[in-house]
Short mmCIF file of C-alpha atoms in Angstrom, two decimals:
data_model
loop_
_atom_site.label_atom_id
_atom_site.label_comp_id
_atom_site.label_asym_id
_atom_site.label_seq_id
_atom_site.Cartn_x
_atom_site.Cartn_y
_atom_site.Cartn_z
CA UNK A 1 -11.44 -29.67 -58.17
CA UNK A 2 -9.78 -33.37 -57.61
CA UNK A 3 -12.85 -34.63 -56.94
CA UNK A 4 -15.22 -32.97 -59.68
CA UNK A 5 -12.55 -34.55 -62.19
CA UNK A 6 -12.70 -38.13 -60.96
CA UNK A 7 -17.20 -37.79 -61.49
CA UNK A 8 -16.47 -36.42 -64.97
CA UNK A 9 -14.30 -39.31 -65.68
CA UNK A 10 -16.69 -41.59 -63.85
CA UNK A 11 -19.98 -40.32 -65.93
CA UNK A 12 -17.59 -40.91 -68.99
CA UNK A 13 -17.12 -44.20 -68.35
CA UNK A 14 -20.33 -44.82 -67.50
CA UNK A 15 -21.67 -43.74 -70.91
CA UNK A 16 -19.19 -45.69 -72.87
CA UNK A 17 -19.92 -49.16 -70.45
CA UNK A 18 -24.02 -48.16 -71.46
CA UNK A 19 -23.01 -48.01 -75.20
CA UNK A 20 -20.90 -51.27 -74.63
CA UNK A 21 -24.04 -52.78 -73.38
CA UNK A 22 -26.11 -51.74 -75.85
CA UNK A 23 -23.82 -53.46 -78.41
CA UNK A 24 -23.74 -56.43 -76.69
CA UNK A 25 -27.45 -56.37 -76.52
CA UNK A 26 -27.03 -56.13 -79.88
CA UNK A 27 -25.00 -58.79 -80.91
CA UNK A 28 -27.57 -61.53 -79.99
CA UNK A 29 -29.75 -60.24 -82.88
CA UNK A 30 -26.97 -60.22 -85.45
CA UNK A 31 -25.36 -63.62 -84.07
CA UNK A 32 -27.45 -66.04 -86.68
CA UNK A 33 -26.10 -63.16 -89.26
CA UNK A 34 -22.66 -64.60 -90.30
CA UNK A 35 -21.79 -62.10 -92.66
CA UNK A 36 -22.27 -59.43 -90.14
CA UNK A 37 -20.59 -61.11 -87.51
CA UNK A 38 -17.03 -59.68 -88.75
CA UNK A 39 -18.39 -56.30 -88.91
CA UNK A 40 -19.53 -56.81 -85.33
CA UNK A 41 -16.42 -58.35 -84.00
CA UNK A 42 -14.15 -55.39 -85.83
CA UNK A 43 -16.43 -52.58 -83.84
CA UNK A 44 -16.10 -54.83 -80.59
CA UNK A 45 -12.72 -54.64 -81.45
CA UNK A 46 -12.45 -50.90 -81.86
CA UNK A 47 -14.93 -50.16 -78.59
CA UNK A 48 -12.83 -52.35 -76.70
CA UNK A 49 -9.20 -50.85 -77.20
CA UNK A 50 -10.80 -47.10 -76.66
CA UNK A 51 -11.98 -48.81 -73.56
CA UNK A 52 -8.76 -49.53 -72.69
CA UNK A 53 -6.75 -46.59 -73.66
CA UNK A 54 -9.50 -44.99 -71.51
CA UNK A 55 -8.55 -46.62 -68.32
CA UNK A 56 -5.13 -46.05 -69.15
CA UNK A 57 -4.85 -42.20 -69.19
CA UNK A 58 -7.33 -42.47 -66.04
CA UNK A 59 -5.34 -44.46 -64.37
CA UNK A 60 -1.97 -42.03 -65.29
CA UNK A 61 -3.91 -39.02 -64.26
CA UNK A 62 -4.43 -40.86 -60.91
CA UNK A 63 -1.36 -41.69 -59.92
CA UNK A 64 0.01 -37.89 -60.82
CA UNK A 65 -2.66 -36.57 -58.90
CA UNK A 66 -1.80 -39.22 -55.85
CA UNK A 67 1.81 -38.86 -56.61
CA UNK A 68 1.06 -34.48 -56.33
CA UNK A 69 -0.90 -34.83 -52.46
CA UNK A 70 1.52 -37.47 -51.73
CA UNK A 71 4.63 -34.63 -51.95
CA UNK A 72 2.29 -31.98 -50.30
CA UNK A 73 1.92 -34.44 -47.55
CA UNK A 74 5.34 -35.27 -47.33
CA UNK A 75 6.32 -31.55 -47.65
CA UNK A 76 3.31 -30.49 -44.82
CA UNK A 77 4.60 -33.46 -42.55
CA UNK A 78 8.72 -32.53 -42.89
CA UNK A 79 7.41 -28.76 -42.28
CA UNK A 80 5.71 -29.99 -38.97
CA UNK A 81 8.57 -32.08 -38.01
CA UNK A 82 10.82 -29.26 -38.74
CA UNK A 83 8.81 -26.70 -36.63
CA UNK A 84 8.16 -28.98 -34.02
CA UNK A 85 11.99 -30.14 -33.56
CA UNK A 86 12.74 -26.73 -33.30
CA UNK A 87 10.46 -26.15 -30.27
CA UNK A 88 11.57 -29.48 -28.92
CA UNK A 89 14.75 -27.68 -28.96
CA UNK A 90 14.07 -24.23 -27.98
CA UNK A 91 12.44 -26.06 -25.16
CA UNK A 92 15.08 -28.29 -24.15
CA UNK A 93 17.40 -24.87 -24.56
CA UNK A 94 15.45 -23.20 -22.14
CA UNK A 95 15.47 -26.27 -19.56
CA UNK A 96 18.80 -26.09 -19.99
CA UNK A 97 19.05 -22.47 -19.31
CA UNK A 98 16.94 -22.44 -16.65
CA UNK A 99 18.82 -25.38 -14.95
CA UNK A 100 22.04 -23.73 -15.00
CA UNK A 101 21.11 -20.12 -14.04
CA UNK A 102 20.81 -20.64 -10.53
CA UNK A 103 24.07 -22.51 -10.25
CA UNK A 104 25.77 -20.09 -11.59
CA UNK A 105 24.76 -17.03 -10.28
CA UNK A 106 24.14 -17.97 -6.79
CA UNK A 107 25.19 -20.48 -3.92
CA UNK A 108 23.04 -20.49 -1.02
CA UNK A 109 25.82 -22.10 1.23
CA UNK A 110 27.71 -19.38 1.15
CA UNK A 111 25.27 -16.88 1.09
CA UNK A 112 24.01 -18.12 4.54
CA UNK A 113 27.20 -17.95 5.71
CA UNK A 114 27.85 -14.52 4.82
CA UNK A 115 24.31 -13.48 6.30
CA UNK A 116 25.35 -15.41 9.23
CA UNK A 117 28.36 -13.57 9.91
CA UNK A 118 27.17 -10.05 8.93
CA UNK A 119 24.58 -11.34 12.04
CA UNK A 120 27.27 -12.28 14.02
CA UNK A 121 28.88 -8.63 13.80
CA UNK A 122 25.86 -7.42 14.47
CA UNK A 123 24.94 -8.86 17.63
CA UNK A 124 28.28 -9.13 18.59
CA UNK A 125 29.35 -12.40 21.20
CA UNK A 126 26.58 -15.28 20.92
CA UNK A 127 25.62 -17.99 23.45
CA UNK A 128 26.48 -21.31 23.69
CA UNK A 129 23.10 -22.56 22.25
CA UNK A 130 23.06 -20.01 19.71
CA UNK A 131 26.93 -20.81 18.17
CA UNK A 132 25.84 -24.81 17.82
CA UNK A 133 22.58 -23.82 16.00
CA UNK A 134 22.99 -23.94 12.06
CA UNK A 135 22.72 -20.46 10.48
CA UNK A 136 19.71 -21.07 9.03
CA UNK A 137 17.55 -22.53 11.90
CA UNK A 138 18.84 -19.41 13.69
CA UNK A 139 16.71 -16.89 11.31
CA UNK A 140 13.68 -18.49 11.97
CA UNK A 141 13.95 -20.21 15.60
CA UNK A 142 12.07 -17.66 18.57
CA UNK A 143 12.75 -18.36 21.36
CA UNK A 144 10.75 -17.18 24.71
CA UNK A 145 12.89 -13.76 24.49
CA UNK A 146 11.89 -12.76 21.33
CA UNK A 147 8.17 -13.59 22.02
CA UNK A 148 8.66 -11.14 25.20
CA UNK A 149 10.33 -8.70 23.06
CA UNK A 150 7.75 -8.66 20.69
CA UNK A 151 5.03 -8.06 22.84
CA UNK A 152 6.71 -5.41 24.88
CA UNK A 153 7.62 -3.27 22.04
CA UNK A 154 5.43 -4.17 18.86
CA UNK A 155 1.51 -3.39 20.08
CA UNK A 156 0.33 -4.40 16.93
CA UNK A 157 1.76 -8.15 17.15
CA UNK A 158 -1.11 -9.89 19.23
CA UNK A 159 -4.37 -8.55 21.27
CA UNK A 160 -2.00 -9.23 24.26
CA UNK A 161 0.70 -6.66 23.16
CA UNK A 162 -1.91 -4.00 22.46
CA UNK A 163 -3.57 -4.25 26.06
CA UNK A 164 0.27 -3.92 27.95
CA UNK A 165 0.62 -1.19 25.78
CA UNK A 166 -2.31 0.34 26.65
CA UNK A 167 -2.23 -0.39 30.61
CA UNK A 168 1.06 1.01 30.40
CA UNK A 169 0.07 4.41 28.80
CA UNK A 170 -2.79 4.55 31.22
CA UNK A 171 0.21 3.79 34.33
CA UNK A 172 1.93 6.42 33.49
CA UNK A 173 -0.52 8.95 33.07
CA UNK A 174 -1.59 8.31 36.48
CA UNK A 175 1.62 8.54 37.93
CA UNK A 176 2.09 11.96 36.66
CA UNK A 177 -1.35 12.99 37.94
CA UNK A 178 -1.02 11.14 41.32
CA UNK A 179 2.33 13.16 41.25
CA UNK A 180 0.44 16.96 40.64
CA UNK A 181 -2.12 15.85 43.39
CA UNK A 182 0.53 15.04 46.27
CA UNK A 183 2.39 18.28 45.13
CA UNK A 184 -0.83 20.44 45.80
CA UNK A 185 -1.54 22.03 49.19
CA UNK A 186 -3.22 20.95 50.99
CA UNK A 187 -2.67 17.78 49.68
CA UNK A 188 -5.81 16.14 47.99
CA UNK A 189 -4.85 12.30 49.01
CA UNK A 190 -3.45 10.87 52.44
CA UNK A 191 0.23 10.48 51.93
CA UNK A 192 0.16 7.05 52.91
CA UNK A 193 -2.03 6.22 49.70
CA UNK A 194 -0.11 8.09 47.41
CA UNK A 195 3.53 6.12 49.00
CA UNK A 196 2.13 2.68 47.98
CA UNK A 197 0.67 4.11 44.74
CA UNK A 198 3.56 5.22 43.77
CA UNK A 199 5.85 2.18 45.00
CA UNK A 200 3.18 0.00 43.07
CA UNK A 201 3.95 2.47 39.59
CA UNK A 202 7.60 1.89 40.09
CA UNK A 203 7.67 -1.57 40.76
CA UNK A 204 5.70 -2.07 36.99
CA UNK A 205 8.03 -0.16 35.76
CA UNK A 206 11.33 -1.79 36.77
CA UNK A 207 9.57 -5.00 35.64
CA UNK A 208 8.78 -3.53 32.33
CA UNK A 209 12.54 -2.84 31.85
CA UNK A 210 14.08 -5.18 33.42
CA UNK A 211 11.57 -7.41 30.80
CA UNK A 212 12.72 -4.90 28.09
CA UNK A 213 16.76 -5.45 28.70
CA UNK A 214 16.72 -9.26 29.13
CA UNK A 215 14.38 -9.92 25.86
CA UNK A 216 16.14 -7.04 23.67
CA UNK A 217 17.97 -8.43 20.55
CA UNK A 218 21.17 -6.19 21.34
CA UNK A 219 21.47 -4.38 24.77
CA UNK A 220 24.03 -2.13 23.33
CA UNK A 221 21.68 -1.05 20.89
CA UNK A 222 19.19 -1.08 23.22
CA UNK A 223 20.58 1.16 25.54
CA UNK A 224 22.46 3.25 22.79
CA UNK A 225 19.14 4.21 21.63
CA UNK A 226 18.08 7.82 23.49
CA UNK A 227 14.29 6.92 22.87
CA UNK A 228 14.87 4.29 25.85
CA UNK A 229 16.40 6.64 28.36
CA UNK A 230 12.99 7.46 29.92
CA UNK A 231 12.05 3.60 30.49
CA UNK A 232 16.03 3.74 32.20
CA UNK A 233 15.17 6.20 34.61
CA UNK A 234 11.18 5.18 35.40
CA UNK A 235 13.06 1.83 36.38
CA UNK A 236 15.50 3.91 38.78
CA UNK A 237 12.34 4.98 40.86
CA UNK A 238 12.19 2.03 42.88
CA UNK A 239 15.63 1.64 43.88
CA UNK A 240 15.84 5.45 44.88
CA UNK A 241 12.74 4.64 47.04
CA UNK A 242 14.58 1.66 48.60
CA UNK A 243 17.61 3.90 49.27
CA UNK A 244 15.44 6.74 50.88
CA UNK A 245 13.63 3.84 52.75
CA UNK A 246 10.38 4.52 51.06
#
C-alpha cells in the first residue's frame, strides 16, 4: 500500500511538471506579447505555489509514514530485545542452576569415603598395600588375585576361563568313572594305573582350591558359602592319600 501511494503521488507530479513545461514552452511565443506577459506571469504564479503546496503535503505524508515504520521498528526491535534478554536470562538461570545442583546435593569426597568404609566392613582387616592405596584407586586397581579369581570362577570372562572350566568338568567326571571301574570285580584297570590316576585328579584339585582360597575376595565368605564345600573336600583327597601312604 506504502508504495502504490508514493507512484500515485509520483505520476501526479509528473503530470503537473509536463503541464509546467508546456507553459514554459509557451511563454517563448507570448514573450514579444507585453500585454500578455502579466497574464502569463500571474498563471506562473498560481502553477508555481500549487507546485509547492504539492511538495509540501508530500513531503508531510512522508515523514508520518517514516515516522509510523520508524515506531514499528522501534517497537519490533524492543520486542526482540525483550524476548531475547529473557532467554539470555532463563539461560544464565539455568547455568546457574545447573552449576549449583551438584554441589549441593552431593560430595564425592565423602561419598568415597563412606563406600570405602562400607568396603572395609566388608572385607574385614586389609593389607598393608591395600590401607596406603586411596579409596578410589582401590575400586578399580586388579591385582594378580583378582585376575586368578576371575578366571577360576567366572567361565565367561576370557577363552582361558571357559577351557579350565571345561577341563575341570571333564576331571571330575572321570574321576567318578575311574572310581565305578576300580570298584567293579574283577577290576577293569590294573590298580597301579588307577593309584596314579587318581593321585594325578587330586593333586588338580588341591591346586584348584588352594588357587580358589588365596585369590577369593573374602575367605570367610568363601568358605561360609555351602556351594564350596565340595571343592573343600576334593582338595582333602590328596592329603588323605599322603596319610594312608598312597
Amino acid at each position: 500500500m506504502g508504495l502504490q501511494g508514493v507512484e500515485a503521488r509520483l505520476d501526479r507530479l509528473s503530470a503537473q511538471m509536463d503541464l509546467c513545461l508546456a507553459e514554459v514552452m509557451s511563454w517563448r511565443g507570448l514573450a514579444a506579447q507585453p500585454e500578455t506577459r502579466t497574464a502569463v506571469e500571474a498563471a506562473a504564479a498560481e502553477n508555481a505555489a500549487s507546485t509547492v503546496d504539492t511538495f509540501k503535503l508530500l513531503h508531510a505524508s512522508d515523514r508520518r509514514e517514516s515516522e509510523t515504520s520508524g515506531d514499528k521498528s522501534l517497537a519490533a526491535s524492543s520486542t526482540t530485545s525483550d524476548d531475547r534478554r529473557g532467554s539470555n536470562g532463563d539461560a544464565v538461570n539455568k547455568y546457574q542452576s545447573r552449576q549449583m545442583l551438584p554441589v549441593r546435593s552431593m560430595d564425592l569426597k565423602v561419598a568415597w569415603k563412606l563406600h570405602a568404609r562400607e568396603l572395609t566392613r566388608e572385607l574385614g582387616e586389609l593389607s598393608e598395600s591395600d590401607q596406603q592405596m586411596q579409596p578410589l584407586l582401590r575400586l578399580v586397581y586388579r591385582s594378580r588375585a583378582d585376575y586368578v579369581w576371575e578366571l577360576l570362577d567366572d567361565p565367561n570372562s576370557s577363552i582361558w576361563a571357559w577351557w579350565i572350566c571345561l577341563f575341570l568338568k571333564l576331571l571330575v567326571t572321570v574321576s567318578v568313572l575311574i572310581s565305578n571301574l576300580e570298584a567293579v570285580k574283577p577290576p577293569l584297570m590294573e590298580t597301579t594305573l588307577v593309584a596314579i590316576l587318581q593321585t594325578s585328579f587330586d593333586a588338580v584339585f588341591l591346586l584348584e582350591f588352594l588357587g580358589r582360597i588365596s585369590s577369593a575376595p573374602s575367605k570367610k565368605a568363601y568358605l561360609m558359602d555351602s556351594l564350596n564345600w565340595a571343592d573343600l573336600l576334593s582338595a582333602l583327597g590328596l592329603p588323605l592319600r599322603a596319610c594312608l601312604g598312597f
